[in-house]
PDB file of C-alpha atoms in Angstrom:
ATOM      1  CA  MET L   1       2.122  27.277 -47.473  1.00  0.00           C
ATOM      2  CA  LEU L   2       2.641  23.582 -46.851  1.00  0.00           C
ATOM      3  CA  ASN L   3       2.799  21.189 -49.775  1.00  0.00           C
ATOM      4  CA  ARG L   4       2.239  17.455 -49.789  1.00  0.00           C
ATOM      5  CA  LEU L   5       5.937  16.631 -50.223  1.00  0.00           C
ATOM      6  CA  GLN L   6       6.843  18.547 -47.058  1.00  0.00           C
ATOM      7  CA  LEU L   7       4.028  16.793 -45.205  1.00  0.00           C
ATOM      8  CA  GLU L   8       5.139  13.341 -46.392  1.00  0.00           C
ATOM      9  CA  TYR L   9       8.753  14.010 -45.393  1.00  0.00           C
ATOM     10  CA  GLY L  10       7.714  15.497 -42.056  1.00  0.00           C
ATOM     11  CA  PHE L  11       5.523  12.582 -41.040  1.00  0.00           C
ATOM     12  CA  ALA L  12       8.046  10.042 -42.312  1.00  0.00           C
ATOM     13  CA  GLY L  13      10.653  11.735 -40.132  1.00  0.00           C
ATOM     14  CA  LEU L  14       8.316  11.764 -37.143  1.00  0.00           C
ATOM     15  CA  VAL L  15       7.453   8.066 -37.509  1.00  0.00           C
ATOM     16  CA  PHE L  16      11.132   7.226 -37.986  1.00  0.00           C
ATOM     17  CA  LEU L  17      11.960   9.157 -34.808  1.00  0.00           C
ATOM     18  CA  VAL L  18       9.291   7.271 -32.838  1.00  0.00           C
ATOM     19  CA  GLY L  19      10.744   3.997 -34.119  1.00  0.00           C
ATOM     20  CA  ALA L  20      14.280   5.086 -33.227  1.00  0.00           C
ATOM     21  CA  ILE L  21      13.198   6.055 -29.714  1.00  0.00           C
ATOM     22  CA  GLY L  22      11.520   2.672 -29.322  1.00  0.00           C
ATOM     23  CA  LEU L  23      14.610   0.922 -30.626  1.00  0.00           C
ATOM     24  CA  ARG L  24      16.778   2.867 -28.191  1.00  0.00           C
ATOM     25  CA  GLY L  25      14.507   1.731 -25.370  1.00  0.00           C
ATOM     26  CA  THR L  26      15.066  -1.923 -26.210  1.00  0.00           C
ATOM     27  CA  VAL L  27      18.859  -1.678 -25.866  1.00  0.00           C
ATOM     28  CA  GLU L  28      18.711  -2.700 -22.211  1.00  0.00           C
ATOM     29  CA  LEU L  29      16.232  -5.521 -22.844  1.00  0.00           C
ATOM     30  CA  GLU L  30      16.692  -8.972 -24.259  1.00  0.00           C
ATOM     31  CA  THR L  31      15.104  -9.064 -27.711  1.00  0.00           C
ATOM     32  CA  GLY L  32      15.223 -12.768 -28.419  1.00  0.00           C
ATOM     33  CA  TRP L  33      13.077 -15.763 -27.707  1.00  0.00           C
ATOM     34  CA  ALA L  34      13.584 -17.691 -24.483  1.00  0.00           C
ATOM     35  CA  ALA L  35      12.385 -21.153 -23.498  1.00  0.00           C
ATOM     36  CA  ASP L  36       9.311 -19.612 -21.885  1.00  0.00           C
ATOM     37  CA  GLY L  37       8.462 -17.317 -24.813  1.00  0.00           C
ATOM     38  CA  PRO L  38       9.405 -13.892 -26.072  1.00  0.00           C
ATOM     39  CA  GLN L  39      11.696 -11.812 -23.914  1.00  0.00           C
ATOM     40  CA  ALA L  40      10.785  -8.295 -22.778  1.00  0.00           C
ATOM     41  CA  GLY L  41      12.242  -6.488 -25.774  1.00  0.00           C
ATOM     42  CA  PHE L  42      11.097  -8.936 -28.460  1.00  0.00           C
ATOM     43  CA  PHE L  43       7.999  -7.102 -29.672  1.00  0.00           C
ATOM     44  CA  PRO L  44       9.135  -3.508 -29.045  1.00  0.00           C
ATOM     45  CA  TYR L  45      12.342  -4.188 -30.985  1.00  0.00           C
ATOM     46  CA  ARG L  46      10.509  -5.560 -33.991  1.00  0.00           C
ATOM     47  CA  VAL L  47       7.760  -2.932 -33.951  1.00  0.00           C
ATOM     48  CA  SER L  48      10.431  -0.224 -33.817  1.00  0.00           C
ATOM     49  CA  LEU L  49      12.207  -1.711 -36.828  1.00  0.00           C
ATOM     50  CA  ILE L  50       8.903  -1.960 -38.724  1.00  0.00           C
ATOM     51  CA  LEU L  51       8.106   1.688 -37.949  1.00  0.00           C
ATOM     52  CA  MET L  52      11.529   2.811 -39.126  1.00  0.00           C
ATOM     53  CA  ALA L  53      11.299   0.728 -42.318  1.00  0.00           C
ATOM     54  CA  ALA L  54       7.792   2.030 -43.067  1.00  0.00           C
ATOM     55  CA  ALA L  55       8.959   5.610 -42.551  1.00  0.00           C
ATOM     56  CA  ALA L  56      11.906   5.067 -44.886  1.00  0.00           C
ATOM     57  CA  LEU L  57       9.553   3.590 -47.493  1.00  0.00           C
ATOM     58  CA  VAL L  58       7.181   6.573 -47.221  1.00  0.00           C
ATOM     59  CA  ALA L  59      10.104   8.989 -47.609  1.00  0.00           C
ATOM     60  CA  PHE L  60      11.402   7.046 -50.621  1.00  0.00           C
ATOM     61  CA  GLN L  61       7.981   7.035 -52.295  1.00  0.00           C
ATOM     62  CA  ALA L  62       7.635  10.758 -51.633  1.00  0.00           C
ATOM     63  CA  TRP L  63      11.069  11.337 -53.159  1.00  0.00           C
ATOM     64  CA  ARG L  64      10.088   9.323 -56.250  1.00  0.00           C
ATOM     65  CA  ASN L  65       6.906  11.402 -56.684  1.00  0.00           C
ATOM     66  CA  ARG L  66       8.443  14.693 -55.552  1.00  0.00           C
ATOM     67  CA  ALA L  67       7.489  16.638 -58.689  1.00  0.00           C
ATOM     68  CA  ALA L  68       3.760  16.001 -58.282  1.00  0.00           C
ATOM     69  CA  LEU L  69       3.759  16.130 -54.481  1.00  0.00           C
ATOM     70  CA  SER L  70       5.540  19.476 -54.349  1.00  0.00           C
ATOM     71  CA  GLN L  71       2.744  20.992 -56.469  1.00  0.00           C
ATOM     72  CA  ALA L  72      -0.075  19.731 -54.214  1.00  0.00           C
ATOM     73  CA  VAL L  73      -0.748  22.439 -51.620  1.00  0.00           C
ATOM     74  CA  VAL L  74      -2.147  21.043 -48.371  1.00  0.00           C
ATOM     75  CA  VAL L  75      -2.298  24.127 -46.159  1.00  0.00           C
ATOM     76  CA  GLU L  76      -2.359  27.761 -47.258  1.00  0.00           C
ATOM     77  CA  ALA L  77      -0.855  30.467 -45.045  1.00  0.00           C
ATOM     78  CA  GLU L  78      -4.245  31.569 -43.656  1.00  0.00           C
ATOM     79  CA  GLY L  79      -5.318  28.020 -42.819  1.00  0.00           C
ATOM     80  CA  GLY L  80      -1.943  27.324 -41.265  1.00  0.00           C
ATOM     81  CA  GLY L  81      -2.393  30.330 -38.995  1.00  0.00           C
ATOM     82  CA  ARG L  82      -5.729  28.964 -37.789  1.00  0.00           C
ATOM     83  CA  VAL L  83      -4.176  25.566 -37.126  1.00  0.00           C
ATOM     84  CA  LEU L  84      -1.341  27.166 -35.145  1.00  0.00           C
ATOM     85  CA  ARG L  85      -3.799  29.267 -33.116  1.00  0.00           C
ATOM     86  CA  PHE L  86      -5.397  25.976 -32.080  1.00  0.00           C
ATOM     87  CA  ALA L  87      -2.334  23.729 -31.810  1.00  0.00           C
ATOM     88  CA  LEU L  88       0.071  26.008 -29.928  1.00  0.00           C
ATOM     89  CA  PRO L  89      -2.242  26.506 -26.922  1.00  0.00           C
ATOM     90  CA  VAL L  90      -2.805  22.728 -26.790  1.00  0.00           C
ATOM     91  CA  LEU L  91       0.960  22.193 -26.792  1.00  0.00           C
ATOM     92  CA  GLY L  92       1.241  24.851 -24.091  1.00  0.00           C
ATOM     93  CA  MET L  93      -1.373  23.027 -22.014  1.00  0.00           C
ATOM     94  CA  VAL L  94       0.566  19.771 -22.300  1.00  0.00           C
ATOM     95  CA  LEU L  95       3.803  21.467 -21.235  1.00  0.00           C
ATOM     96  CA  VAL L  96       2.187  23.412 -18.369  1.00  0.00           C
ATOM     97  CA  ALA L  97       0.436  20.242 -17.150  1.00  0.00           C
ATOM     98  CA  GLN L  98       3.823  18.776 -16.262  1.00  0.00           C
ATOM     99  CA  TRP L  99       4.239  21.413 -13.530  1.00  0.00           C
ATOM    100  CA  LEU L 100       0.738  22.563 -12.634  1.00  0.00           C
ATOM    101  CA  GLY L 101      -1.124  19.302 -13.136  1.00  0.00           C
ATOM    102  CA  LEU L 102      -3.674  18.403 -15.781  1.00  0.00           C
ATOM    103  CA  TYR L 103      -6.702  19.980 -14.159  1.00  0.00           C
ATOM    104  CA  LEU L 104      -5.234  23.452 -13.654  1.00  0.00           C
ATOM    105  CA  ALA L 105      -3.638  23.350 -17.117  1.00  0.00           C
ATOM    106  CA  MET L 106      -6.996  22.345 -18.610  1.00  0.00           C
ATOM    107  CA  ALA L 107      -8.804  25.162 -16.824  1.00  0.00           C
ATOM    108  CA  LEU L 108      -6.220  27.709 -18.006  1.00  0.00           C
ATOM    109  CA  TYR L 109      -6.362  26.382 -21.564  1.00  0.00           C
ATOM    110  CA  LEU L 110     -10.157  26.515 -21.695  1.00  0.00           C
ATOM    111  CA  LEU L 111     -10.254  29.950 -20.086  1.00  0.00           C
ATOM    112  CA  GLY L 112      -7.765  31.370 -22.579  1.00  0.00           C
ATOM    113  CA  THR L 113      -9.290  29.668 -25.602  1.00  0.00           C
ATOM    114  CA  ILE L 114     -12.858  30.666 -24.808  1.00  0.00           C
ATOM    115  CA  ARG L 115     -11.944  34.216 -23.829  1.00  0.00           C
ATOM    116  CA  PHE L 116      -9.369  35.107 -26.487  1.00  0.00           C
ATOM    117  CA  THR L 117     -10.059  32.800 -29.433  1.00  0.00           C
ATOM    118  CA  GLY L 118     -13.815  32.618 -28.913  1.00  0.00           C
ATOM    119  CA  LYS L 119     -14.037  36.247 -27.753  1.00  0.00           C
ATOM    120  CA  ARG L 120     -16.577  35.374 -25.057  1.00  0.00           C
ATOM    121  CA  PRO L 121     -17.031  37.369 -21.830  1.00  0.00           C
ATOM    122  CA  TRP L 122     -14.799  36.593 -18.837  1.00  0.00           C
ATOM    123  CA  GLY L 123     -17.734  35.210 -16.842  1.00  0.00           C
ATOM    124  CA  THR L 124     -18.692  32.731 -19.548  1.00  0.00           C
ATOM    125  CA  ALA L 125     -15.092  31.669 -20.093  1.00  0.00           C
ATOM    126  CA  LEU L 126     -14.461  31.222 -16.377  1.00  0.00           C
ATOM    127  CA  GLY L 127     -17.712  29.316 -15.831  1.00  0.00           C
ATOM    128  CA  VAL L 128     -17.112  26.913 -18.694  1.00  0.00           C
ATOM    129  CA  ALA L 129     -13.434  26.394 -17.813  1.00  0.00           C
ATOM    130  CA  LEU L 130     -14.154  25.637 -14.158  1.00  0.00           C
ATOM    131  CA  GLY L 131     -17.266  23.591 -14.948  1.00  0.00           C
ATOM    132  CA  VAL L 132     -15.620  21.359 -17.538  1.00  0.00           C
ATOM    133  CA  THR L 133     -12.576  20.895 -15.315  1.00  0.00           C
ATOM    134  CA  ALA L 134     -14.754  19.963 -12.327  1.00  0.00           C
ATOM    135  CA  ILE L 135     -16.796  17.501 -14.388  1.00  0.00           C
ATOM    136  CA  THR L 136     -13.606  15.941 -15.763  1.00  0.00           C
ATOM    137  CA  PHE L 137     -12.252  15.600 -12.224  1.00  0.00           C
ATOM    138  CA  VAL L 138     -15.418  13.889 -10.968  1.00  0.00           C
ATOM    139  CA  VAL L 139     -15.655  11.545 -13.959  1.00  0.00           C
ATOM    140  CA  PHE L 140     -12.041  10.386 -13.886  1.00  0.00           C
ATOM    141  CA  GLU L 141     -11.109  10.592 -10.211  1.00  0.00           C
ATOM    142  CA  LYS L 142     -14.386   9.566  -8.576  1.00  0.00           C
ATOM    143  CA  TRP L 143     -16.432   7.526 -11.024  1.00  0.00           C
ATOM    144  CA  PHE L 144     -13.717   5.714 -12.994  1.00  0.00           C
ATOM    145  CA  ALA L 145     -11.093   5.883 -10.206  1.00  0.00           C
ATOM    146  CA  VAL L 146      -8.444   6.813 -12.783  1.00  0.00           C
ATOM    147  CA  PRO L 147      -6.049   9.338 -11.266  1.00  0.00           C
ATOM    148  CA  LEU L 148      -4.744  11.908 -13.716  1.00  0.00           C
ATOM    149  CA  LEU L 149      -1.640  14.065 -13.415  1.00  0.00           C
ATOM    150  CA  LYS L 150      -1.843  16.287 -10.307  1.00  0.00           C
ATOM    151  CA  GLY L 151       0.012  19.486  -9.667  1.00  0.00           C
ATOM    152  CA  PRO L 152       0.917  21.300  -6.464  1.00  0.00           C
ATOM    153  CA  LEU L 153      -2.480  23.051  -6.253  1.00  0.00           C
ATOM    154  CA  GLU L 154      -4.456  19.800  -6.292  1.00  0.00           C
ATOM    155  CA  VAL L 155      -2.093  18.288  -3.719  1.00  0.00           C
ATOM    156  CA  MET L 156      -2.393  21.396  -1.521  1.00  0.00           C
ATOM    157  CA  LEU L 157      -6.204  21.161  -1.698  1.00  0.00           C
ATOM    158  CA  GLY L 158      -6.042  17.497  -0.695  1.00  0.00           C
ATOM    159  CA  LEU L 159      -7.252  16.258  -4.079  1.00  0.00           C
ATOM    160  CA  GLY L 160      -4.040  14.432  -4.941  1.00  0.00           C
TER     161      GLY L 160
END
């Protein structure tokens, strides 16, 4: 069970972390204003501070309303299980894409999701996974000329 207070604190923490990472990235950059305009870190520095301040404000407001927010259930255990059955394979695809490339990771994700979550036959799952991956490749690589992350298989096949 996930209540609204936990959700507010979780997202405030996530936004604060994004702001802190952005702030850390501006350490090596000049964050001021030069004669020719803003320096490289000017906007990222300020946006990072705004994100961190907004996250702190959200956490403070959640703390002030903690009695009511802790009673508001957002996700029950059964619904949370369904969300995890969707979200964990997506996270797995993102992690696997770093080594195998986006196209192979996408095909594996679709194959597994259609076969095991959707309980469809292997032939259907394989056809859809390969078809969608091929269409995605053609659309991005050929039509839009936007190269996506390639893995060793795509490079070996001469597609990278």
